[in-house]
């Protein structure tokens, strides 16, 4: 009887171990995001099936950012121009990063972005840092937020560091995201910093 009981206990223990869920590594924390409603915009209407994110792509605004400019007011103007003048569904980017590092949500991530160039943005999560980085420098706060956001998106969508690139990597018609931001990608710094958040080594 004791032997039978021992065997039964062992079987129960083994069954419990077999059914125990595996522990997944913790994702990097989601960065603070300012909603469309919070900056005074009108949320986009997504009726098509959601896109599957396969790339994280950096852009710059392409215009000189003046100190004291209100990012919320800028986004309201950009949304109006995108919809009324360009006849796009919304702001072409999914996230917009201000000089102080605040991250504003824009077009719904489920909806593919838009572009004035020849590349196909379907599957791309589009991150735009305000400023013209042919002439200006991205701020440390912008870089920190772009790294944190990219790490979170990569972890959320199961992407490797090689999924991170810039607009000019997909188009011959642009210098976006500007030489001063592109330098952080070209040197490997940006992917290395994202990799630190994910426990990954940047590709050489």
mmCIF file of C-alpha atoms in Angstrom:
data_model
loop_
_atom_site.group_PDB
_atom_site.id
_atom_site.type_symbol
_atom_site.label_atom_id
_atom_site.label_comp_id
_atom_site.label_asym_id
_atom_site.label_seq_id
_atom_site.Cartn_x
_atom_site.Cartn_y
_atom_site.Cartn_z
ATOM 1 C CA UNK A 1 0.000 0.000 0.000
ATOM 2 C CA UNK A 2 2.796 2.405 0.934
ATOM 3 C CA UNK A 3 4.561 1.650 -2.356
ATOM 4 C CA UNK A 4 1.348 2.247 -4.310
ATOM 5 C CA UNK A 5 0.764 5.528 -2.487
ATOM 6 C CA UNK A 6 4.320 6.628 -3.182
ATOM 7 C CA UNK A 7 3.938 5.838 -6.869
ATOM 8 C CA UNK A 8 0.636 7.727 -6.978
ATOM 9 C CA UNK A 9 2.241 10.742 -5.315
ATOM 10 C CA UNK A 10 5.123 10.661 -7.789
ATOM 11 C CA UNK A 11 2.711 10.507 -10.716
ATOM 12 C CA UNK A 12 0.761 13.502 -9.395
ATOM 13 C CA UNK A 13 3.985 15.467 -8.890
ATOM 14 C CA UNK A 14 5.221 14.691 -12.397
ATOM 15 C CA UNK A 15 1.860 15.611 -13.908
ATOM 16 C CA UNK A 16 1.912 18.890 -12.052
ATOM 17 C CA UNK A 17 5.408 19.658 -13.322
ATOM 18 C CA UNK A 18 4.446 18.806 -16.882
ATOM 19 C CA UNK A 19 1.472 21.143 -16.824
ATOM 20 C CA UNK A 20 3.264 24.033 -15.114
ATOM 21 C CA UNK A 21 3.517 27.025 -17.463
ATOM 22 C CA UNK A 22 6.984 28.013 -18.642
ATOM 23 C CA UNK A 23 8.270 31.332 -17.393
ATOM 24 C CA UNK A 24 8.687 33.893 -20.199
ATOM 25 C CA UNK A 25 11.298 36.615 -19.944
ATOM 26 C CA UNK A 26 9.893 39.954 -18.850
ATOM 27 C CA UNK A 27 9.206 42.465 -21.600
ATOM 28 C CA UNK A 28 10.741 45.919 -21.329
ATOM 29 C CA UNK A 29 8.253 48.322 -19.777
ATOM 30 C CA UNK A 30 5.956 50.195 -22.108
ATOM 31 C CA UNK A 31 7.036 53.839 -22.391
ATOM 32 C CA UNK A 32 4.600 56.571 -21.411
ATOM 33 C CA UNK A 33 2.457 57.422 -24.433
ATOM 34 C CA UNK A 34 0.327 60.538 -24.874
ATOM 35 C CA UNK A 35 -2.956 59.550 -26.504
ATOM 36 C CA UNK A 36 -4.506 61.233 -29.531
ATOM 37 C CA UNK A 37 -7.350 62.478 -27.333
ATOM 38 C CA UNK A 38 -4.871 64.011 -24.879
ATOM 39 C CA UNK A 39 -3.198 66.174 -27.546
ATOM 40 C CA UNK A 40 -6.539 67.231 -28.984
ATOM 41 C CA UNK A 41 -6.632 65.111 -32.114
ATOM 42 C CA UNK A 42 -9.383 62.971 -33.591
ATOM 43 C CA UNK A 43 -8.683 59.225 -33.358
ATOM 44 C CA UNK A 44 -8.326 57.423 -36.657
ATOM 45 C CA UNK A 45 -10.960 55.005 -37.889
ATOM 46 C CA UNK A 46 -9.431 51.601 -38.634
ATOM 47 C CA UNK A 47 -11.771 49.439 -40.703
ATOM 48 C CA UNK A 48 -9.244 47.315 -42.611
ATOM 49 C CA UNK A 49 -7.661 44.211 -41.036
ATOM 50 C CA UNK A 50 -4.780 45.239 -38.734
ATOM 51 C CA UNK A 51 -1.309 45.149 -40.219
ATOM 52 C CA UNK A 52 1.344 42.778 -38.916
ATOM 53 C CA UNK A 53 4.374 44.721 -37.695
ATOM 54 C CA UNK A 54 7.622 43.470 -39.260
ATOM 55 C CA UNK A 55 9.792 46.623 -39.178
ATOM 56 C CA UNK A 56 10.551 49.577 -36.924
ATOM 57 C CA UNK A 57 11.441 52.573 -39.079
ATOM 58 C CA UNK A 58 12.838 55.936 -37.955
ATOM 59 C CA UNK A 59 11.904 59.241 -39.602
ATOM 60 C CA UNK A 60 12.522 62.888 -38.908
ATOM 61 C CA UNK A 61 10.120 65.766 -39.378
ATOM 62 C CA UNK A 62 12.354 67.390 -41.969
ATOM 63 C CA UNK A 63 11.596 70.922 -40.718
ATOM 64 C CA UNK A 64 13.593 73.046 -38.287
ATOM 65 C CA UNK A 65 12.003 72.696 -34.848
ATOM 66 C CA UNK A 66 11.797 76.027 -33.084
ATOM 67 C CA UNK A 67 12.217 76.172 -29.319
ATOM 68 C CA UNK A 68 8.911 76.904 -27.633
ATOM 69 C CA UNK A 69 6.806 75.185 -30.303
ATOM 70 C CA UNK A 70 3.843 73.353 -28.787
ATOM 71 C CA UNK A 71 3.967 69.701 -29.958
ATOM 72 C CA UNK A 72 0.224 69.245 -29.400
ATOM 73 C CA UNK A 73 -0.630 72.233 -31.585
ATOM 74 C CA UNK A 74 1.830 70.995 -34.226
ATOM 75 C CA UNK A 75 0.184 67.566 -34.237
ATOM 76 C CA UNK A 76 -3.280 69.069 -34.632
ATOM 77 C CA UNK A 77 -2.074 71.008 -37.681
ATOM 78 C CA UNK A 78 -0.302 67.940 -39.059
ATOM 79 C CA UNK A 79 -3.416 65.814 -38.681
ATOM 80 C CA UNK A 80 -5.548 68.392 -40.477
ATOM 81 C CA UNK A 81 -3.016 68.753 -43.306
ATOM 82 C CA UNK A 82 -2.644 64.963 -43.650
ATOM 83 C CA UNK A 83 -6.384 64.411 -43.932
ATOM 84 C CA UNK A 84 -7.550 67.469 -45.850
ATOM 85 C CA UNK A 85 -4.597 68.277 -48.112
ATOM 86 C CA UNK A 86 -2.944 64.890 -48.649
ATOM 87 C CA UNK A 87 -6.190 62.910 -48.360
ATOM 88 C CA UNK A 88 -4.438 60.366 -46.181
ATOM 89 C CA UNK A 89 -6.332 58.508 -43.485
ATOM 90 C CA UNK A 90 -4.322 60.234 -40.740
ATOM 91 C CA UNK A 91 -0.886 61.523 -39.744
ATOM 92 C CA UNK A 92 1.519 59.292 -41.698
ATOM 93 C CA UNK A 93 3.461 58.207 -38.588
ATOM 94 C CA UNK A 94 2.397 56.044 -35.663
ATOM 95 C CA UNK A 95 4.459 57.811 -33.004
ATOM 96 C CA UNK A 96 5.913 61.329 -32.792
ATOM 97 C CA UNK A 97 8.728 62.136 -30.333
ATOM 98 C CA UNK A 98 9.184 65.692 -29.077
ATOM 99 C CA UNK A 99 12.543 67.241 -28.086
ATOM 100 C CA UNK A 100 11.739 66.747 -24.397
ATOM 101 C CA UNK A 101 11.264 63.018 -25.011
ATOM 102 C CA UNK A 102 7.495 62.906 -24.776
ATOM 103 C CA UNK A 103 5.999 60.277 -27.091
ATOM 104 C CA UNK A 104 2.727 61.168 -28.815
ATOM 105 C CA UNK A 105 0.594 58.513 -30.464
ATOM 106 C CA UNK A 106 -0.622 59.465 -33.932
ATOM 107 C CA UNK A 107 -1.943 57.094 -36.608
ATOM 108 C CA UNK A 108 -3.248 53.815 -35.144
ATOM 109 C CA UNK A 109 -0.505 51.195 -35.233
ATOM 110 C CA UNK A 110 -2.960 48.737 -36.756
ATOM 111 C CA UNK A 111 -3.130 50.949 -39.876
ATOM 112 C CA UNK A 112 -0.241 51.099 -42.367
ATOM 113 C CA UNK A 113 1.442 54.495 -42.625
ATOM 114 C CA UNK A 114 1.756 56.810 -45.616
ATOM 115 C CA UNK A 115 4.756 58.269 -47.407
ATOM 116 C CA UNK A 116 5.633 60.725 -50.169
ATOM 117 C CA UNK A 117 8.357 58.355 -51.403
ATOM 118 C CA UNK A 118 8.348 55.061 -53.266
ATOM 119 C CA UNK A 119 8.731 52.583 -50.407
ATOM 120 C CA UNK A 120 5.863 50.445 -49.161
ATOM 121 C CA UNK A 121 5.261 51.239 -45.458
ATOM 122 C CA UNK A 122 2.991 48.253 -44.840
ATOM 123 C CA UNK A 123 4.255 46.336 -41.813
ATOM 124 C CA UNK A 124 6.359 49.268 -40.602
ATOM 125 C CA UNK A 125 5.892 50.892 -37.201
ATOM 126 C CA UNK A 126 6.806 54.493 -38.071
ATOM 127 C CA UNK A 127 8.590 56.583 -35.416
ATOM 128 C CA UNK A 128 9.100 60.260 -36.216
ATOM 129 C CA UNK A 129 11.371 62.560 -34.218
ATOM 130 C CA UNK A 130 10.542 66.241 -34.698
ATOM 131 C CA UNK A 131 13.304 68.390 -36.153
ATOM 132 C CA UNK A 132 15.438 68.543 -39.271
ATOM 133 C CA UNK A 133 18.419 66.325 -38.521
ATOM 134 C CA UNK A 134 20.288 67.339 -41.613
ATOM 135 C CA UNK A 135 20.878 70.573 -39.678
ATOM 136 C CA UNK A 136 19.811 69.974 -36.069
ATOM 137 C CA UNK A 137 20.826 67.299 -33.583
ATOM 138 C CA UNK A 138 18.333 64.922 -31.952
ATOM 139 C CA UNK A 139 18.188 65.631 -28.233
ATOM 140 C CA UNK A 140 19.339 63.049 -25.687
ATOM 141 C CA UNK A 141 15.733 62.826 -24.488
ATOM 142 C CA UNK A 142 14.516 62.057 -28.022
ATOM 143 C CA UNK A 143 17.138 59.350 -28.459
ATOM 144 C CA UNK A 144 16.285 57.793 -25.094
ATOM 145 C CA UNK A 145 12.578 57.703 -25.928
ATOM 146 C CA UNK A 146 13.213 56.338 -29.425
ATOM 147 C CA UNK A 147 15.336 53.526 -27.949
ATOM 148 C CA UNK A 148 12.753 52.704 -25.266
ATOM 149 C CA UNK A 149 9.887 52.747 -27.754
ATOM 150 C CA UNK A 150 11.791 50.613 -30.277
ATOM 151 C CA UNK A 151 12.676 48.045 -27.606
ATOM 152 C CA UNK A 152 9.067 47.808 -26.473
ATOM 153 C CA UNK A 153 7.782 47.461 -30.041
ATOM 154 C CA UNK A 154 10.419 44.847 -30.894
ATOM 155 C CA UNK A 155 9.531 42.770 -27.830
ATOM 156 C CA UNK A 156 5.789 43.162 -28.340
ATOM 157 C CA UNK A 157 5.919 42.089 -31.990
ATOM 158 C CA UNK A 158 8.693 39.494 -31.732
ATOM 159 C CA UNK A 159 11.234 41.384 -33.837
ATOM 160 C CA UNK A 160 15.011 41.189 -33.861
ATOM 161 C CA UNK A 161 17.376 44.140 -33.912
ATOM 162 C CA UNK A 162 17.793 43.782 -37.668
ATOM 163 C CA UNK A 163 14.176 44.930 -38.036
ATOM 164 C CA UNK A 164 15.203 48.459 -37.000
ATOM 165 C CA UNK A 165 16.124 50.813 -39.839
ATOM 166 C CA UNK A 166 15.308 54.242 -41.256
ATOM 167 C CA UNK A 167 13.312 55.776 -44.075
ATOM 168 C CA UNK A 168 16.358 56.201 -46.347
ATOM 169 C CA UNK A 169 17.162 52.496 -45.996
ATOM 170 C CA UNK A 170 14.000 51.783 -48.010
ATOM 171 C CA UNK A 171 13.934 54.770 -50.366
ATOM 172 C CA UNK A 172 16.359 56.480 -52.728
ATOM 173 C CA UNK A 173 14.185 59.591 -52.791
ATOM 174 C CA UNK A 174 14.961 60.933 -49.314
ATOM 175 C CA UNK A 175 17.685 61.787 -46.812
ATOM 176 C CA UNK A 176 15.250 61.114 -43.936
ATOM 177 C CA UNK A 177 15.944 60.717 -41.007
ATOM 178 C CA UNK A 178 18.762 63.199 -41.600
ATOM 179 C CA UNK A 179 22.493 62.587 -41.277
ATOM 180 C CA UNK A 180 22.661 63.539 -37.596
ATOM 181 C CA UNK A 181 20.085 60.931 -36.577
ATOM 182 C CA UNK A 182 21.154 58.367 -39.166
ATOM 183 C CA UNK A 183 24.646 58.438 -37.669
ATOM 184 C CA UNK A 184 23.299 56.671 -34.566
ATOM 185 C CA UNK A 185 21.976 53.843 -36.762
ATOM 186 C CA UNK A 186 25.006 53.686 -39.044
ATOM 187 C CA UNK A 187 27.429 53.415 -36.114
ATOM 188 C CA UNK A 188 25.409 50.611 -34.525
ATOM 189 C CA UNK A 189 24.767 52.690 -31.381
ATOM 190 C CA UNK A 190 20.995 52.690 -31.722
ATOM 191 C CA UNK A 191 20.558 48.938 -32.163
ATOM 192 C CA UNK A 192 23.082 48.266 -29.406
ATOM 193 C CA UNK A 193 21.088 50.406 -26.978
ATOM 194 C CA UNK A 194 17.841 48.685 -27.975
ATOM 195 C CA UNK A 195 19.566 45.331 -27.575
ATOM 196 C CA UNK A 196 20.562 46.198 -24.015
ATOM 197 C CA UNK A 197 16.877 46.626 -23.161
ATOM 198 C CA UNK A 198 16.094 43.245 -24.714
ATOM 199 C CA UNK A 199 19.145 41.285 -23.585
ATOM 200 C CA UNK A 200 20.227 40.865 -27.208
ATOM 201 C CA UNK A 201 23.466 41.523 -29.052
ATOM 202 C CA UNK A 202 23.266 43.935 -31.953
ATOM 203 C CA UNK A 203 24.028 42.459 -35.403
ATOM 204 C CA UNK A 204 27.423 43.380 -36.812
#
